PDB file of C-alpha atoms in Angstrom:
ATOM      1  CA  MET A   1      72.284 -16.114  20.217  1.00  0.00           C
ATOM      2  CA  VAL A   2      68.767 -14.696  20.495  1.00  0.00           C
ATOM      3  CA  LYS A   3      65.971 -16.921  19.185  1.00  0.00           C
ATOM      4  CA  VAL A   4      62.925 -15.353  17.563  1.00  0.00           C
ATOM      5  CA  LYS A   5      59.960 -17.589  16.802  1.00  0.00           C
ATOM      6  CA  ILE A   6      57.877 -16.894  13.706  1.00  0.00           C
ATOM      7  CA  LYS A   7      54.537 -18.267  12.629  1.00  0.00           C
ATOM      8  CA  LYS A   8      53.426 -18.455   9.011  1.00  0.00           C
ATOM      9  CA  LEU A   9      49.923 -17.051   8.768  1.00  0.00           C
ATOM     10  CA  THR A  10      49.498 -17.657   5.045  1.00  0.00           C
ATOM     11  CA  GLU A  11      50.537 -20.457   2.717  1.00  0.00           C
ATOM     12  CA  ASN A  12      52.728 -18.143   0.624  1.00  0.00           C
ATOM     13  CA  ALA A  13      54.582 -16.639   3.622  1.00  0.00           C
ATOM     14  CA  VAL A  14      58.371 -16.671   3.309  1.00  0.00           C
ATOM     15  CA  VAL A  15      60.646 -17.195   6.302  1.00  0.00           C
ATOM     16  CA  PRO A  16      62.749 -14.007   6.636  1.00  0.00           C
ATOM     17  CA  THR A  17      66.354 -14.291   5.526  1.00  0.00           C
ATOM     18  CA  LYS A  18      69.488 -12.202   5.321  1.00  0.00           C
ATOM     19  CA  ALA A  19      71.203 -11.836   1.948  1.00  0.00           C
ATOM     20  CA  HIS A  20      74.565 -12.043   3.757  1.00  0.00           C
ATOM     21  CA  PRO A  21      75.296 -13.406   7.251  1.00  0.00           C
ATOM     22  CA  THR A  22      76.661 -10.027   8.367  1.00  0.00           C
ATOM     23  CA  ASP A  23      73.597  -8.039   7.229  1.00  0.00           C
ATOM     24  CA  ALA A  24      71.682  -6.254   9.985  1.00  0.00           C
ATOM     25  CA  GLY A  25      68.183  -6.813   8.622  1.00  0.00           C
ATOM     26  CA  PHE A  26      66.065  -9.836   7.738  1.00  0.00           C
ATOM     27  CA  ASP A  27      64.286  -9.306   4.403  1.00  0.00           C
ATOM     28  CA  LEU A  28      60.486  -9.547   4.454  1.00  0.00           C
ATOM     29  CA  THR A  29      58.583 -10.732   1.391  1.00  0.00           C
ATOM     30  CA  ALA A  30      55.158  -9.320   0.529  1.00  0.00           C
ATOM     31  CA  THR A  31      52.329 -11.862   0.541  1.00  0.00           C
ATOM     32  CA  SER A  32      49.543  -9.331   0.084  1.00  0.00           C
ATOM     33  CA  ARG A  33      49.055  -5.760  -1.096  1.00  0.00           C
ATOM     34  CA  GLU A  34      46.035  -3.547  -0.667  1.00  0.00           C
ATOM     35  CA  ILE A  35      45.151   0.126  -0.644  1.00  0.00           C
ATOM     36  CA  ASP A  36      43.564   1.253   2.613  1.00  0.00           C
ATOM     37  CA  GLY A  37      41.042   4.059   3.133  1.00  0.00           C
ATOM     38  CA  ASP A  38      43.824   6.642   3.475  1.00  0.00           C
ATOM     39  CA  ASN A  39      45.458   5.664   0.148  1.00  0.00           C
ATOM     40  CA  ASN A  40      48.306   3.845   1.895  1.00  0.00           C
ATOM     41  CA  VAL A  41      49.737   0.806   0.153  1.00  0.00           C
ATOM     42  CA  VAL A  42      49.676  -1.918   2.813  1.00  0.00           C
ATOM     43  CA  TYR A  43      51.951  -4.917   2.374  1.00  0.00           C
ATOM     44  CA  GLY A  44      51.312  -7.969   4.517  1.00  0.00           C
ATOM     45  CA  PHE A  45      54.092 -10.465   5.107  1.00  0.00           C
ATOM     46  CA  GLY A  46      51.949 -13.380   6.297  1.00  0.00           C
ATOM     47  CA  LEU A  47      54.109 -13.710   9.420  1.00  0.00           C
ATOM     48  CA  ALA A  48      53.730 -13.207  13.157  1.00  0.00           C
ATOM     49  CA  PHE A  49      56.778 -12.924  15.394  1.00  0.00           C
ATOM     50  CA  GLU A  50      57.516 -13.826  19.001  1.00  0.00           C
ATOM     51  CA  ILE A  51      60.231 -11.320  19.797  1.00  0.00           C
ATOM     52  CA  PRO A  52      61.813 -12.020  23.187  1.00  0.00           C
ATOM     53  CA  GLU A  53      61.179  -9.654  26.067  1.00  0.00           C
ATOM     54  CA  GLY A  54      63.865  -6.975  26.197  1.00  0.00           C
ATOM     55  CA  TYR A  55      64.028  -6.770  22.377  1.00  0.00           C
ATOM     56  CA  VAL A  56      62.171  -4.887  19.657  1.00  0.00           C
ATOM     57  CA  GLY A  57      61.706  -5.457  15.934  1.00  0.00           C
ATOM     58  CA  LEU A  58      62.390  -2.348  13.853  1.00  0.00           C
ATOM     59  CA  LEU A  59      60.846  -2.357  10.384  1.00  0.00           C
ATOM     60  CA  PHE A  60      62.629  -0.386   7.645  1.00  0.00           C
ATOM     61  CA  PRO A  61      62.188  -0.168   3.879  1.00  0.00           C
ATOM     62  CA  ARG A  62      64.870  -1.924   1.837  1.00  0.00           C
ATOM     63  CA  SER A  63      67.349   0.178  -0.113  1.00  0.00           C
ATOM     64  CA  SER A  64      65.449  -0.700  -3.316  1.00  0.00           C
ATOM     65  CA  ILE A  65      62.806   1.791  -2.124  1.00  0.00           C
ATOM     66  CA  CYS A  66      64.755   4.413  -4.115  1.00  0.00           C
ATOM     67  CA  LYS A  67      63.391   2.791  -7.303  1.00  0.00           C
ATOM     68  CA  LYS A  68      59.783   2.984  -6.120  1.00  0.00           C
ATOM     69  CA  ASP A  69      57.229   5.755  -5.672  1.00  0.00           C
ATOM     70  CA  LEU A  70      56.733   4.767  -2.030  1.00  0.00           C
ATOM     71  CA  ILE A  71      57.683   6.102   1.404  1.00  0.00           C
ATOM     72  CA  LEU A  72      57.207   4.079   4.595  1.00  0.00           C
ATOM     73  CA  SER A  73      54.427   6.061   6.289  1.00  0.00           C
ATOM     74  CA  ASN A  74      55.795   5.972   9.826  1.00  0.00           C
ATOM     75  CA  SER A  75      59.481   6.048   8.805  1.00  0.00           C
ATOM     76  CA  VAL A  76      60.348   3.105  11.079  1.00  0.00           C
ATOM     77  CA  GLY A  77      57.871   0.489  12.226  1.00  0.00           C
ATOM     78  CA  VAL A  78      58.144  -0.663  15.834  1.00  0.00           C
ATOM     79  CA  ILE A  79      57.173  -4.264  16.562  1.00  0.00           C
ATOM     80  CA  ASP A  80      56.966  -4.649  20.339  1.00  0.00           C
ATOM     81  CA  CYS A  81      57.791  -7.961  22.005  1.00  0.00           C
ATOM     82  CA  HIS A  82      54.181  -8.666  23.023  1.00  0.00           C
ATOM     83  CA  TYR A  83      52.623  -8.120  19.564  1.00  0.00           C
ATOM     84  CA  ARG A  84      51.554 -11.408  17.980  1.00  0.00           C
ATOM     85  CA  GLY A  85      49.581 -10.242  14.932  1.00  0.00           C
ATOM     86  CA  GLU A  86      50.644 -10.139  11.302  1.00  0.00           C
ATOM     87  CA  VAL A  87      53.548  -7.816  10.609  1.00  0.00           C
ATOM     88  CA  SER A  88      52.768  -5.390   7.802  1.00  0.00           C
ATOM     89  CA  ALA A  89      54.134  -2.162   6.359  1.00  0.00           C
ATOM     90  CA  LYS A  90      52.170   0.894   5.215  1.00  0.00           C
ATOM     91  CA  PHE A  91      53.674   3.029   2.493  1.00  0.00           C
ATOM     92  CA  LYS A  92      52.560   6.406   1.201  1.00  0.00           C
ATOM     93  CA  ALA A  93      52.348   6.217  -2.575  1.00  0.00           C
ATOM     94  CA  ALA A  94      52.968   9.048  -5.010  1.00  0.00           C
ATOM     95  CA  PHE A  95      50.583   7.490  -7.552  1.00  0.00           C
ATOM     96  CA  VAL A  96      48.094   4.996  -6.125  1.00  0.00           C
ATOM     97  CA  GLU A  97      46.494   4.649  -9.567  1.00  0.00           C
ATOM     98  CA  SER A  98      49.673   3.100 -11.016  1.00  0.00           C
ATOM     99  CA  THR A  99      51.292  -0.013  -9.582  1.00  0.00           C
ATOM    100  CA  ALA A 100      54.260   0.144 -11.981  1.00  0.00           C
ATOM    101  CA  ARG A 101      56.616   1.602  -9.367  1.00  0.00           C
ATOM    102  CA  MET A 102      55.300  -0.357  -6.388  1.00  0.00           C
ATOM    103  CA  TYR A 103      56.458  -3.642  -4.935  1.00  0.00           C
ATOM    104  CA  HIS A 104      54.545  -6.702  -6.079  1.00  0.00           C
ATOM    105  CA  ILE A 105      53.500  -9.769  -4.141  1.00  0.00           C
ATOM    106  CA  GLY A 106      56.496 -12.085  -3.864  1.00  0.00           C
ATOM    107  CA  GLU A 107      59.017  -9.216  -3.730  1.00  0.00           C
ATOM    108  CA  ARG A 108      61.085  -8.324  -0.686  1.00  0.00           C
ATOM    109  CA  CYS A 109      59.956  -4.836   0.315  1.00  0.00           C
ATOM    110  CA  ALA A 110      60.984  -4.340   3.924  1.00  0.00           C
ATOM    111  CA  GLN A 111      63.535  -5.513   6.433  1.00  0.00           C
ATOM    112  CA  MET A 112      63.359  -6.145  10.152  1.00  0.00           C
ATOM    113  CA  ILE A 113      66.207  -5.532  12.553  1.00  0.00           C
ATOM    114  CA  ILE A 114      65.871  -7.061  16.017  1.00  0.00           C
ATOM    115  CA  MET A 115      67.551  -4.941  18.694  1.00  0.00           C
ATOM    116  CA  PRO A 116      67.944  -5.153  22.456  1.00  0.00           C
ATOM    117  CA  ILE A 117      66.163  -2.497  24.468  1.00  0.00           C
ATOM    118  CA  PRO A 118      68.081  -1.572  27.635  1.00  0.00           C
ATOM    119  CA  PRO A 119      66.128  -0.899  30.803  1.00  0.00           C
ATOM    120  CA  ILE A 120      65.629   2.867  31.051  1.00  0.00           C
ATOM    121  CA  GLU A 121      64.553   4.925  34.042  1.00  0.00           C
ATOM    122  CA  ILE A 122      63.348   8.464  33.363  1.00  0.00           C
ATOM    123  CA  GLU A 123      64.465  10.931  36.027  1.00  0.00           C
ATOM    124  CA  GLU A 124      63.183  14.491  36.135  1.00  0.00           C
ATOM    125  CA  ALA A 125      65.949  17.029  36.836  1.00  0.00           C
ATOM    126  CA  GLU A 126      66.214  20.777  37.375  1.00  0.00           C
ATOM    127  CA  GLU A 127      69.554  20.940  35.484  1.00  0.00           C
ATOM    128  CA  LEU A 128      71.312  18.869  32.812  1.00  0.00           C
ATOM    129  CA  SER A 129      75.067  18.428  32.354  1.00  0.00           C
ATOM    130  CA  GLU A 130      76.894  20.818  30.013  1.00  0.00           C
ATOM    131  CA  THR A 131      78.232  19.631  26.634  1.00  0.00           C
ATOM    132  CA  ASP A 132      80.049  21.221  23.688  1.00  0.00           C
ATOM    133  CA  ARG A 133      76.805  21.178  21.713  1.00  0.00           C
ATOM    134  CA  SER A 134      74.634  22.408  24.576  1.00  0.00           C
ATOM    135  CA  ASP A 135      71.218  23.326  23.146  1.00  0.00           C
ATOM    136  CA  GLY A 136      72.418  23.771  19.540  1.00  0.00           C
ATOM    137  CA  GLY A 137      69.733  22.329  17.317  1.00  0.00           C
ATOM    138  CA  TYR A 138      69.365  21.520  13.643  1.00  0.00           C
ATOM    139  CA  GLY A 139      72.594  22.001  11.716  1.00  0.00           C
ATOM    140  CA  SER A 140      74.509  23.214  14.757  1.00  0.00           C
ATOM    141  CA  THR A 141      77.411  20.772  14.284  1.00  0.00           C
ATOM    142  CA  GLY A 142      78.286  21.796  10.736  1.00  0.00           C
ATOM    143  CA  LYS A 143      77.013  21.885   7.200  1.00  0.00           C
TER     144      LYS A 143
END
């Protein structure tokens, strides 16, 4: 069992939970919402995490995003193990003027998955091994 410490930074912060014990992600509840200078909708969660070394927190939108006019601006947020500030999520909004199809404070709007990061060593090589796919790119494995 991996232990992750969290710190509530605001009074209305909600300890992350999973809807079901077998779920991959911990739901994060919005404690603040603002529009930044680039028209991103920024949701704060009022939480800081102490993710153990050798692990990373990956921040994804929840599946309910399909009902909103929002797209997570960096697709997947990466929370490194040494970051101790407030975790937040920036969404691109189709219509910043209207909050009708946005998340509201108190709603779960993102999820964090904590994953191990294996030690990796990059090695430069003159040749790479052959595979069936080889250098086939986009769409090369079928329709």
